[in-house]
Amino acid sequence: MYDPTVARLTYRALLGRRRALILFALPVLLIVIAAAVRGFSGADDQVAVDLLGGFALATMVPIIGVIAGTGAIGPEIDDGSVVYLLSKPVKRPTIIFTKLIVAIAVTMAFSAIPTFIAGMILNGNGQQIAVAYTIAALVASIAYAAIFLLLGTITRHAVVFGLVYALVWEALFGSLVSGARTLSVQQWSLAVAQRTAEGDLVTSDVGLPVATVLLVGVTVLATWYAGQKLRSLTLAGEE
């Protein structure tokens, strides 16, 4: 189910100079903001929760997921170079699974690590807040990578739809409309973080059992459907 050649090509595409600069921008901004906040206000658990929840988990993680998930396959479909992969003796579900693993790894690296660093800067992991949000970022990375990889296989406007979901649904509706939070990857990952953190500063509108089922279900279904969509792509002369 994992092909090293496909993985190498995908890593090369995702970590090219221009895309890598974009991937680094938000993590660096988060760490700079965390350092500035710590310098001005000192260690404060509530401030750490507000920044890690409001910026890191609600904005940075989904945007990085959009870049990694859609970038893992979308450009290849758009420019037609996916034909090269489809012409090789590699099963199409294997291509999708390999690209998903790469997208997850990139999303985790560029979101979970800076989230942990920022949390340590903000309050030194008081009440396990840094660890809790790092775990939330890791869990969310898996679901986001699967969702946005699926978008990359079904539409040429995957980045636009992905950003709308990340910025409008997750960041805006997720914070204003209580019913929308149930269908939010952010809230599902917060349910996991809530179990890790001490005290009651980290909260979620979704219970952990429900959140676990939804995280696993969405990831599996998105990956399966992306594989089916890739199967439907036919090469010239296959008919």
Coordinates of N, CA and C in Angstrom, one line a residue:
M1 N 0.8 -1.2 0.0 CA 0.0 0.0 0.0 C 0.8 1.3 0.0
Y2 N 2.2 1.1 0.1 CA 3.0 2.3 0.2 C 4.1 2.2 -0.9
D3 N 4.3 3.1 -1.7 CA 5.2 3.1 -2.8 C 6.3 4.2 -2.6
P4 N 7.6 3.8 -2.3 CA 8.6 4.8 -2.1 C 8.9 5.8 -3.2
T5 N 8.7 5.3 -4.4 CA 9.0 6.2 -5.6 C 7.9 7.3 -5.6
V6 N 6.6 6.9 -5.4 CA 5.5 7.9 -5.4 C 5.8 8.9 -4.2
A7 N 6.2 8.3 -3.1 CA 6.4 9.1 -1.9 C 7.5 10.2 -2.1
R8 N 8.6 9.7 -2.8 CA 9.7 10.6 -3.0 C 9.3 11.8 -4.0
L9 N 8.6 11.4 -5.0 CA 8.1 12.4 -6.0 C 7.1 13.4 -5.3
T10 N 6.3 12.9 -4.4 CA 5.3 13.8 -3.7 C 6.0 14.7 -2.7
Y11 N 7.0 14.2 -2.0 CA 7.8 15.0 -1.1 C 8.5 16.1 -1.8
R12 N 9.0 15.8 -3.0 CA 9.8 16.8 -3.8 C 8.8 17.9 -4.3
A13 N 7.6 17.5 -4.6 CA 6.6 18.5 -5.1 C 6.2 19.3 -3.9
L14 N 5.9 18.8 -2.8 CA 5.4 19.5 -1.6 C 6.5 20.4 -1.0
L15 N 7.7 20.0 -1.1 CA 8.8 20.8 -0.4 C 9.6 21.5 -1.4
G16 N 9.1 21.8 -2.5 CA 9.8 22.7 -3.5 C 9.9 24.1 -2.9
R17 N 10.8 24.9 -3.4 CA 11.2 26.2 -2.8 C 10.0 27.1 -2.5
R18 N 9.1 27.2 -3.5 CA 7.9 28.2 -3.3 C 7.0 27.7 -2.3
R19 N 6.6 26.4 -2.4 CA 5.6 25.8 -1.5 C 6.2 25.7 0.0
A20 N 7.5 25.4 0.1 CA 8.1 25.3 1.4 C 8.1 26.7 2.1
L21 N 8.3 27.8 1.3 CA 8.2 29.1 1.9 C 6.9 29.4 2.5
I22 N 5.8 28.9 1.8 CA 4.5 29.1 2.3 C 4.2 28.3 3.6
L23 N 4.7 27.0 3.5 CA 4.6 26.1 4.7 C 5.3 26.7 5.9
F24 N 6.4 27.3 5.7 CA 7.2 27.8 6.9 C 6.6 29.1 7.4
A25 N 5.8 29.9 6.6 CA 5.4 31.2 7.0 C 4.6 31.2 8.3
L26 N 3.5 30.4 8.3 CA 2.6 30.4 9.4 C 3.2 29.9 10.7
P27 N 4.0 28.8 10.7 CA 4.7 28.3 11.9 C 5.6 29.4 12.5
V28 N 6.4 30.0 11.6 CA 7.3 31.1 12.1 C 6.5 32.2 12.7
L29 N 5.4 32.6 12.1 CA 4.5 33.6 12.6 C 4.0 33.3 14.0
L30 N 3.5 32.0 14.1 CA 3.0 31.6 15.4 C 4.1 31.7 16.5
I31 N 5.3 31.2 16.2 CA 6.4 31.2 17.2 C 6.7 32.7 17.6
V32 N 6.8 33.6 16.6 CA 7.1 35.0 16.8 C 6.0 35.6 17.7
I33 N 4.8 35.3 17.4 CA 3.7 35.9 18.2 C 3.8 35.4 19.6
A34 N 4.0 34.0 19.8 CA 4.1 33.4 21.1 C 5.2 34.1 21.9
A35 N 6.4 34.3 21.3 CA 7.5 35.0 22.0 C 7.2 36.4 22.4
A36 N 6.5 37.1 21.5 CA 6.1 38.5 21.8 C 5.1 38.5 22.9
V37 N 4.1 37.6 22.9 CA 3.1 37.6 23.9 C 3.7 37.3 25.3
R38 N 4.6 36.3 25.3 CA 5.3 35.9 26.5 C 6.1 37.1 27.1
G39 N 6.8 37.8 26.2 CA 7.6 38.9 26.6 C 6.8 40.0 27.2
F40 N 5.6 40.3 26.6 CA 4.8 41.4 27.1 C 3.9 41.0 28.3
S41 N 3.3 39.8 28.3 CA 2.4 39.5 29.4 C 2.9 38.4 30.4
G42 N 4.0 37.7 30.1 CA 4.5 36.7 30.9 C 3.7 35.4 30.7
A43 N 4.0 34.4 31.5 CA 3.3 33.1 31.4 C 1.9 33.2 31.9
D44 N 0.9 32.8 31.0 CA -0.5 32.8 31.3 C -1.2 31.7 30.6
D45 N -1.8 30.8 31.4 CA -2.4 29.6 30.8 C -3.6 30.0 29.9
Q46 N -4.4 30.9 30.3 CA -5.5 31.3 29.4 C -5.1 31.9 28.1
V47 N -4.0 32.7 28.2 CA -3.5 33.3 26.9 C -2.9 32.2 26.0
A48 N -2.3 31.2 26.6 CA -1.7 30.1 25.9 C -2.9 29.4 25.2
V49 N -4.0 29.1 25.9 CA -5.1 28.4 25.3 C -5.7 29.2 24.1
D50 N -5.8 30.5 24.4 CA -6.4 31.4 23.4 C -5.6 31.4 22.1
L51 N -4.3 31.5 22.2 CA -3.5 31.6 21.0 C -3.3 30.3 20.3
L52 N -3.1 29.2 21.1 CA -3.0 27.9 20.5 C -4.3 27.4 19.9
G53 N -5.4 27.7 20.5 CA -6.7 27.3 20.0 C -7.2 28.2 18.9
G54 N -7.0 29.5 19.1 CA -7.5 30.5 18.1 C -6.7 30.6 16.8
F55 N -5.4 30.5 17.0 CA -4.5 30.7 15.8 C -3.9 29.4 15.3
A56 N -3.3 28.6 16.2 CA -2.6 27.4 15.8 C -3.6 26.4 15.3
L57 N -4.5 26.0 16.1 CA -5.4 24.9 15.7 C -6.5 25.3 14.8
A58 N -7.0 26.5 14.9 CA -8.2 26.9 14.1 C -7.8 27.5 12.8
T59 N -6.6 28.0 12.6 CA -6.1 28.6 11.4 C -4.9 28.0 10.8
M60 N -3.8 27.8 11.5 CA -2.6 27.3 11.0 C -2.7 25.9 10.5
V61 N -3.2 25.0 11.3 CA -3.2 23.6 11.0 C -4.1 23.3 9.8
P62 N -5.3 23.9 9.7 CA -6.1 23.6 8.4 C -5.5 24.2 7.2
I63 N -4.9 25.4 7.3 CA -4.3 26.0 6.1 C -3.1 25.1 5.6
I64 N -2.3 24.7 6.6 CA -1.2 23.8 6.2 C -1.7 22.5 5.6
G65 N -2.8 22.0 6.2 CA -3.5 20.8 5.6 C -3.9 21.0 4.2
V66 N -4.4 22.2 3.9 CA -4.9 22.5 2.5 C -3.7 22.5 1.6
I67 N -2.6 23.1 2.0 CA -1.4 23.2 1.1 C -0.8 21.8 0.9
A68 N -0.7 21.0 2.0 CA -0.1 19.6 1.8 C -1.1 18.7 1.2
G69 N -2.4 18.7 1.6 CA -3.3 17.7 1.0 C -3.6 17.9 -0.4
T70 N -4.0 19.2 -0.8 CA -4.2 19.4 -2.2 C -3.0 19.4 -3.0
G71 N -1.8 19.8 -2.5 CA -0.6 19.9 -3.2 C 0.0 18.5 -3.5
A72 N -0.5 17.5 -2.7 CA 0.0 16.1 -2.9 C -0.4 15.5 -4.2
I73 N -1.5 16.0 -4.8 CA -2.0 15.4 -6.0 C -2.7 16.4 -7.0
G74 N -3.2 17.4 -6.5 CA -3.9 18.4 -7.3 C -3.1 18.9 -8.5
P75 N -1.9 19.4 -8.3 CA -1.1 20.0 -9.4 C -0.9 18.9 -10.5
E76 N -0.7 17.7 -10.1 CA -0.4 16.6 -11.0 C -1.6 16.3 -11.9
I77 N -2.8 16.4 -11.3 CA -4.0 16.2 -12.1 C -4.2 17.4 -13.0
D78 N -3.9 18.6 -12.5 CA -4.2 19.8 -13.3 C -3.2 19.9 -14.5
D79 N -2.0 19.6 -14.4 CA -1.0 19.7 -15.5 C -0.9 18.4 -16.3
G80 N -1.6 17.4 -15.9 CA -1.6 16.1 -16.7 C -0.5 15.2 -16.4
S81 N 0.4 15.6 -15.5 CA 1.6 14.7 -15.2 C 1.2 13.5 -14.4
V82 N -0.1 13.4 -13.8 CA -0.6 12.3 -13.1 C -0.6 11.0 -14.1
V83 N -0.7 11.3 -15.4 CA -0.7 10.2 -16.4 C 0.6 9.4 -16.3
Y84 N 1.7 10.0 -15.9 CA 2.9 9.3 -15.7 C 2.8 8.2 -14.6
L85 N 2.2 8.6 -13.5 CA 1.9 7.7 -12.4 C 1.0 6.6 -12.8
L86 N -0.1 7.0 -13.4 CA -1.2 6.0 -13.8 C -0.7 5.0 -14.8
S87 N 0.4 5.4 -15.5 CA 0.9 4.4 -16.6 C 1.8 3.4 -16.0
K88 N 2.2 3.6 -14.7 CA 3.1 2.7 -14.1 C 2.3 1.5 -13.4
P89 N 3.0 0.4 -13.2 CA 2.3 -0.7 -12.6 C 2.1 -0.6 -11.1
V90 N 1.5 0.5 -10.7 CA 1.2 0.8 -9.3 C -0.3 0.9 -9.1
K91 N -0.9 0.2 -8.2 CA -2.3 0.3 -8.0 C -2.7 1.7 -7.6
R92 N -3.8 2.2 -8.1 CA -4.3 3.5 -7.8 C -4.6 3.8 -6.3
P93 N -5.2 2.8 -5.6 CA -5.3 3.0 -4.2 C -4.0 3.2 -3.5
T94 N -3.0 2.5 -4.0 CA -1.6 2.6 -3.4 C -1.1 4.0 -3.6
I95 N -1.3 4.6 -4.8 CA -0.9 6.0 -5.0 C -1.6 6.9 -4.1
I96 N -2.9 6.8 -3.9 CA -3.6 7.6 -2.9 C -3.1 7.5 -1.5
F97 N -2.9 6.2 -1.1 CA -2.5 6.0 0.3 C -1.1 6.5 0.5
T98 N -0.2 6.4 -0.4 CA 1.1 6.9 -0.3 C 1.1 8.4 -0.2
K99 N 0.4 9.0 -1.1 CA 0.3 10.5 -1.1 C -0.4 11.0 0.2
L100 N -1.3 10.2 0.8 CA -1.9 10.6 2.1 C -0.9 10.5 3.2
I101 N -0.1 9.5 3.2 CA 1.0 9.4 4.2 C 1.9 10.6 4.2
V102 N 2.3 11.0 2.9 CA 3.2 12.1 2.8 C 2.5 13.4 3.2
A103 N 1.3 13.6 2.8 CA 0.5 14.8 3.2 C 0.4 14.9 4.7
I104 N 0.1 13.7 5.4 CA 0.0 13.7 6.8 C 1.3 14.1 7.5
A105 N 2.4 13.5 7.0 CA 3.7 13.7 7.6 C 4.1 15.2 7.5
V106 N 3.8 15.8 6.3 CA 4.2 17.2 6.1 C 3.3 18.1 7.0
T107 N 2.0 17.8 7.0 CA 1.1 18.6 7.9 C 1.5 18.5 9.3
M108 N 1.8 17.3 9.8 CA 2.2 17.2 11.2 C 3.5 17.9 11.5
A109 N 4.5 17.8 10.6 CA 5.8 18.5 10.8 C 5.6 20.0 10.9
F110 N 4.8 20.5 10.0 CA 4.7 22.0 10.0 C 3.6 22.6 10.9
S111 N 2.9 21.7 11.6 CA 1.9 22.2 12.5 C 2.1 21.8 13.9
A112 N 2.3 20.5 14.1 CA 2.5 20.0 15.5 C 3.7 20.5 16.2
I113 N 4.9 20.5 15.5 CA 6.1 20.9 16.1 C 6.1 22.4 16.5
P114 N 5.7 23.3 15.6 CA 5.6 24.7 16.0 C 4.6 24.9 17.1
T115 N 3.5 24.2 17.1 CA 2.5 24.3 18.1 C 3.1 24.0 19.5
F116 N 3.9 22.9 19.5 CA 4.5 22.5 20.8 C 5.5 23.6 21.2
I117 N 6.3 24.1 20.3 CA 7.3 25.1 20.6 C 6.6 26.4 21.1
A118 N 5.6 26.8 20.5 CA 4.8 28.0 20.9 C 4.2 27.8 22.3
G119 N 3.7 26.6 22.5 CA 3.1 26.3 23.8 C 4.1 26.3 24.9
M120 N 5.3 25.8 24.7 CA 6.4 25.9 25.7 C 6.8 27.3 25.9
I121 N 6.9 28.1 24.9 CA 7.2 29.5 25.0 C 6.2 30.2 25.9
L122 N 4.9 30.0 25.6 CA 3.8 30.7 26.2 C 3.7 30.4 27.7
N123 N 3.7 29.2 28.1 CA 3.5 28.9 29.5 C 4.3 27.7 30.0
G124 N 5.3 27.2 29.3 CA 6.2 26.2 29.7 C 5.4 24.9 29.9
N125 N 4.3 24.7 29.2 CA 3.5 23.4 29.2 C 2.8 23.3 30.6
G126 N 2.5 24.5 31.2 CA 1.6 24.5 32.4 C 0.3 23.8 32.1
Q127 N -0.2 23.0 33.0 CA -1.5 22.3 32.8 C -1.5 21.4 31.6
Q128 N -0.3 21.0 31.1 CA -0.2 20.2 29.9 C -0.8 20.8 28.6
I129 N -0.8 22.1 28.6 CA -1.5 22.8 27.5 C -0.7 22.6 26.2
A130 N 0.6 22.7 26.3 CA 1.4 22.6 25.0 C 1.3 21.2 24.5
V131 N 1.3 20.2 25.3 CA 1.2 18.8 24.9 C -0.2 18.5 24.4
A132 N -1.2 19.0 25.0 CA -2.6 18.8 24.6 C -2.8 19.4 23.2
Y133 N -2.4 20.6 22.9 CA -2.6 21.2 21.6 C -1.7 20.6 20.6
T134 N -0.6 20.1 21.0 CA 0.3 19.3 20.0 C -0.4 18.0 19.6
I135 N -1.0 17.3 20.5 CA -1.7 16.1 20.2 C -2.9 16.4 19.3
A136 N -3.6 17.5 19.6 CA -4.7 18.0 18.8 C -4.3 18.3 17.4
A137 N -3.1 18.9 17.2 CA -2.6 19.2 15.9 C -2.3 17.9 15.1
L138 N -1.7 17.0 15.8 CA -1.3 15.7 15.2 C -2.6 15.0 14.7
V139 N -3.6 14.9 15.6 CA -4.9 14.2 15.2 C -5.6 15.0 14.1
A140 N -5.6 16.3 14.2 CA -6.3 17.1 13.1 C -5.6 16.9 11.8
S141 N -4.2 16.8 11.8 CA -3.4 16.7 10.6 C -3.9 15.5 9.8
I142 N -4.2 14.4 10.4 CA -4.6 13.2 9.7 C -5.9 13.4 9.0
A143 N -6.9 14.0 9.7 CA -8.2 14.2 9.0 C -8.1 15.3 7.9
Y144 N -7.4 16.4 8.2 CA -7.3 17.4 7.2 C -6.6 16.9 6.0
A145 N -5.5 16.2 6.1 CA -4.8 15.7 5.0 C -5.7 14.8 4.1
A146 N -6.5 14.0 4.7 CA -7.4 13.1 4.0 C -8.5 13.9 3.2
I147 N -9.1 14.9 3.9 CA -10.2 15.7 3.4 C -9.6 16.5 2.2
F148 N -8.5 17.1 2.3 CA -8.0 18.0 1.3 C -7.3 17.2 0.1
L149 N -6.8 16.0 0.4 CA -6.4 15.1 -0.6 C -7.6 14.7 -1.5
L150 N -8.7 14.4 -0.9 CA -9.9 14.1 -1.6 C -10.3 15.3 -2.5
L151 N -10.3 16.5 -1.9 CA -10.7 17.7 -2.7 C -9.7 17.8 -4.0
G152 N -8.5 17.5 -3.8 CA -7.5 17.6 -4.9 C -7.8 16.6 -6.0
T153 N -8.5 15.5 -5.7 CA -8.8 14.5 -6.7 C -10.1 14.8 -7.4
I154 N -11.0 15.6 -6.8 CA -12.3 15.8 -7.4 C -12.6 17.2 -8.0
T155 N -11.7 18.1 -7.8 CA -11.9 19.5 -8.3 C -10.6 20.2 -8.6
R156 N -10.6 21.0 -9.7 CA -9.5 21.8 -10.0 C -9.3 23.0 -9.1
H157 N -10.4 23.3 -8.3 CA -10.4 24.4 -7.4 C -10.2 24.0 -6.0
A158 N -9.5 22.9 -5.8 CA -9.3 22.3 -4.4 C -8.8 23.3 -3.4
V159 N -7.8 24.1 -3.8 CA -7.2 25.1 -2.9 C -8.3 26.1 -2.4
V160 N -9.1 26.6 -3.4 CA -10.1 27.6 -3.0 C -11.2 27.0 -2.1
F161 N -11.7 25.8 -2.4 CA -12.6 25.1 -1.5 C -12.0 24.8 -0.2
G162 N -10.8 24.4 -0.2 CA -10.1 24.1 1.0 C -9.9 25.3 1.9
L163 N -9.6 26.4 1.4 CA -9.4 27.6 2.2 C -10.8 28.1 2.7
V164 N -11.8 27.9 1.9 CA -13.2 28.3 2.3 C -13.5 27.5 3.5
Y165 N -13.3 26.2 3.4 CA -13.6 25.3 4.6 C -12.8 25.7 5.8
A166 N -11.5 25.9 5.6 CA -10.6 26.2 6.7 C -10.9 27.5 7.4
L167 N -11.1 28.5 6.6 CA -11.2 29.9 7.1 C -12.7 30.3 7.4
V168 N -13.6 29.8 6.6 CA -15.0 30.2 6.8 C -15.7 29.2 7.8
W169 N -15.6 27.9 7.4 CA -16.3 26.9 8.3 C -15.7 26.7 9.6
E170 N -14.4 26.4 9.6 CA -13.7 26.1 10.8 C -13.5 27.3 11.7
A171 N -12.9 28.3 11.1 CA -12.5 29.5 11.9 C -13.7 30.4 12.2
L172 N -14.6 30.6 11.3 CA -15.7 31.6 11.5 C -16.9 30.9 12.0
F173 N -17.6 30.0 11.2 CA -18.8 29.3 11.7 C -18.5 28.5 12.9
G174 N -17.3 27.9 13.0 CA -17.0 27.0 14.1 C -16.9 27.8 15.4
S175 N -16.7 29.1 15.4 CA -16.6 29.9 16.6 C -17.9 30.6 16.9
L176 N -18.7 30.8 15.9 CA -20.0 31.5 16.1 C -21.2 30.7 16.1
V177 N -21.3 29.6 15.4 CA -22.5 28.8 15.3 C -22.3 27.5 16.1
S178 N -23.0 27.3 17.1 CA -22.8 26.1 18.0 C -23.0 24.8 17.2
G179 N -24.0 24.7 16.3 CA -24.3 23.5 15.6 C -23.2 23.1 14.7
A180 N -22.5 24.1 14.1 CA -21.5 23.8 13.1 C -20.3 23.1 13.8
R181 N -20.1 23.3 15.1 CA -19.0 22.8 15.8 C -19.0 21.3 15.8
T182 N -20.1 20.7 15.8 CA -20.2 19.2 15.8 C -19.6 18.6 14.6
L183 N -19.6 19.4 13.4 CA -19.0 18.9 12.2 C -17.7 19.6 11.9
S184 N -16.9 19.8 13.0 CA -15.7 20.5 12.8 C -14.5 19.6 13.3
V185 N -13.5 19.5 12.4 CA -12.3 18.7 12.7 C -11.6 19.3 13.9
Q186 N -11.7 20.7 14.0 CA -11.1 21.4 15.1 C -11.7 20.9 16.5
Q187 N -13.0 20.8 16.5 CA -13.6 20.4 17.8 C -13.4 18.9 18.0
W188 N -13.3 18.1 17.0 CA -13.0 16.6 17.2 C -11.6 16.5 17.8
S189 N -10.6 17.3 17.3 CA -9.3 17.2 17.8 C -9.2 17.8 19.2
L190 N -10.0 18.8 19.5 CA -10.0 19.4 20.8 C -10.5 18.4 21.9
A191 N -11.4 17.5 21.4 CA -11.9 16.5 22.4 C -10.8 15.6 22.8
V192 N -9.8 15.3 21.9 CA -8.7 14.5 22.3 C -7.8 15.3 23.2
A193 N -7.6 16.6 22.9 CA -6.7 17.5 23.7 C -7.3 17.7 25.1
Q194 N -8.6 17.7 25.2 CA -9.3 17.9 26.5 C -8.9 16.8 27.5
R195 N -8.9 15.6 26.9 CA -8.5 14.5 27.8 C -7.1 14.5 28.3
T196 N -6.2 15.2 27.5 CA -4.8 15.2 27.9 C -4.5 16.4 28.8
A197 N -5.1 17.5 28.6 CA -4.9 18.7 29.4 C -5.4 18.6 30.8
E198 N -4.7 19.3 31.7 CA -5.2 19.3 33.1 C -6.1 20.5 33.3
G199 N -7.0 20.5 34.3 CA -7.9 21.6 34.5 C -9.0 21.6 33.5
D200 N -9.6 22.8 33.3 CA -10.8 22.9 32.4 C -10.6 24.0 31.4
L201 N -9.4 24.3 31.1 CA -9.2 25.4 30.1 C -9.4 24.9 28.7
V202 N -9.1 23.7 28.4 CA -9.2 23.1 27.1 C -10.5 22.4 27.0
T203 N -11.5 22.8 26.2 CA -12.8 22.2 26.1 C -13.2 21.9 24.7
S204 N -14.1 21.1 24.5 CA -14.7 20.7 23.2 C -16.2 20.6 23.3
D205 N -16.9 20.9 22.2 CA -18.3 20.7 22.1 C -18.7 19.3 21.7
V206 N -17.7 18.4 21.5 CA -18.0 17.1 21.0 C -17.3 16.1 22.0
G207 N -18.0 15.1 22.4 CA -17.5 14.1 23.3 C -16.4 13.3 22.7
L208 N -15.5 12.7 23.5 CA -14.4 12.0 22.9 C -14.8 10.8 22.1
P209 N -15.8 9.9 22.6 CA -16.1 8.8 21.8 C -16.7 9.2 20.4
V210 N -17.5 10.2 20.4 CA -18.1 10.7 19.1 C -17.0 11.3 18.2
A211 N -16.1 12.0 18.8 CA -15.0 12.7 18.1 C -14.1 11.6 17.5
T212 N -13.8 10.5 18.2 CA -13.0 9.5 17.7 C -13.6 8.8 16.5
V213 N -14.9 8.5 16.6 CA -15.6 7.8 15.5 C -15.6 8.7 14.3
L214 N -15.9 10.0 14.5 CA -15.9 10.9 13.3 C -14.5 11.1 12.7
L215 N -13.5 11.2 13.5 CA -12.2 11.4 13.0 C -11.8 10.2 12.1
V216 N -12.0 9.0 12.7 CA -11.6 7.8 11.9 C -12.5 7.6 10.7
G217 N -13.8 7.9 10.9 CA -14.8 7.7 9.8 C -14.5 8.6 8.6
V218 N -14.3 9.9 8.9 CA -14.0 10.9 7.8 C -12.7 10.6 7.1
T219 N -11.7 10.2 7.9 CA -10.4 9.9 7.3 C -10.5 8.7 6.4
V220 N -11.1 7.6 6.8 CA -11.2 6.4 6.0 C -12.1 6.6 4.8
L221 N -13.2 7.3 5.0 CA -14.1 7.5 3.8 C -13.5 8.4 2.8
A222 N -12.8 9.5 3.2 CA -12.2 10.4 2.3 C -11.1 9.7 1.5
T223 N -10.3 8.9 2.2 CA -9.2 8.2 1.5 C -9.8 7.2 0.5
W224 N -10.8 6.4 1.0 CA -11.4 5.4 0.1 C -12.0 6.1 -1.2
Y225 N -12.7 7.2 -1.0 CA -13.4 7.9 -2.1 C -12.3 8.5 -3.1
A226 N -11.3 9.0 -2.5 CA -10.2 9.6 -3.3 C -9.6 8.5 -4.2
G227 N -9.5 7.3 -3.6 CA -9.0 6.1 -4.4 C -9.9 5.8 -5.5
Q228 N -11.2 5.8 -5.2 CA -12.2 5.5 -6.3 C -12.2 6.6 -7.4
K229 N -12.1 7.8 -7.0 CA -12.0 8.9 -8.0 C -10.8 8.7 -8.9
L230 N -9.7 8.3 -8.3 CA -8.5 8.1 -9.1 C -8.6 6.9 -10.0
R231 N -9.3 5.9 -9.6 CA -9.6 4.8 -10.4 C -10.4 5.2 -11.7
S232 N -11.3 6.2 -11.5 CA -12.1 6.6 -12.6 C -11.4 7.4 -13.7
L233 N -10.2 7.8 -13.4 CA -9.4 8.5 -14.4 C -8.8 7.5 -15.4
T234 N -9.1 7.7 -16.7 CA -8.6 6.7 -17.7 C -7.6 7.3 -18.5
L235 N -6.6 6.5 -18.9 CA -5.6 7.0 -19.8 C -6.0 6.9 -21.2
A236 N -5.5 7.7 -22.1 CA -5.8 7.6 -23.5 C -5.3 6.2 -24.0
G237 N -6.2 5.5 -24.7 CA -5.9 4.2 -25.2 C -6.3 3.1 -24.3
E238 N -6.8 3.4 -23.1 CA -7.2 2.3 -22.1 C -8.5 1.7 -22.6
E239 N -9.3 2.5 -23.3 CA -10.7 2.0 -23.6 C -10.6 0.9 -24.6

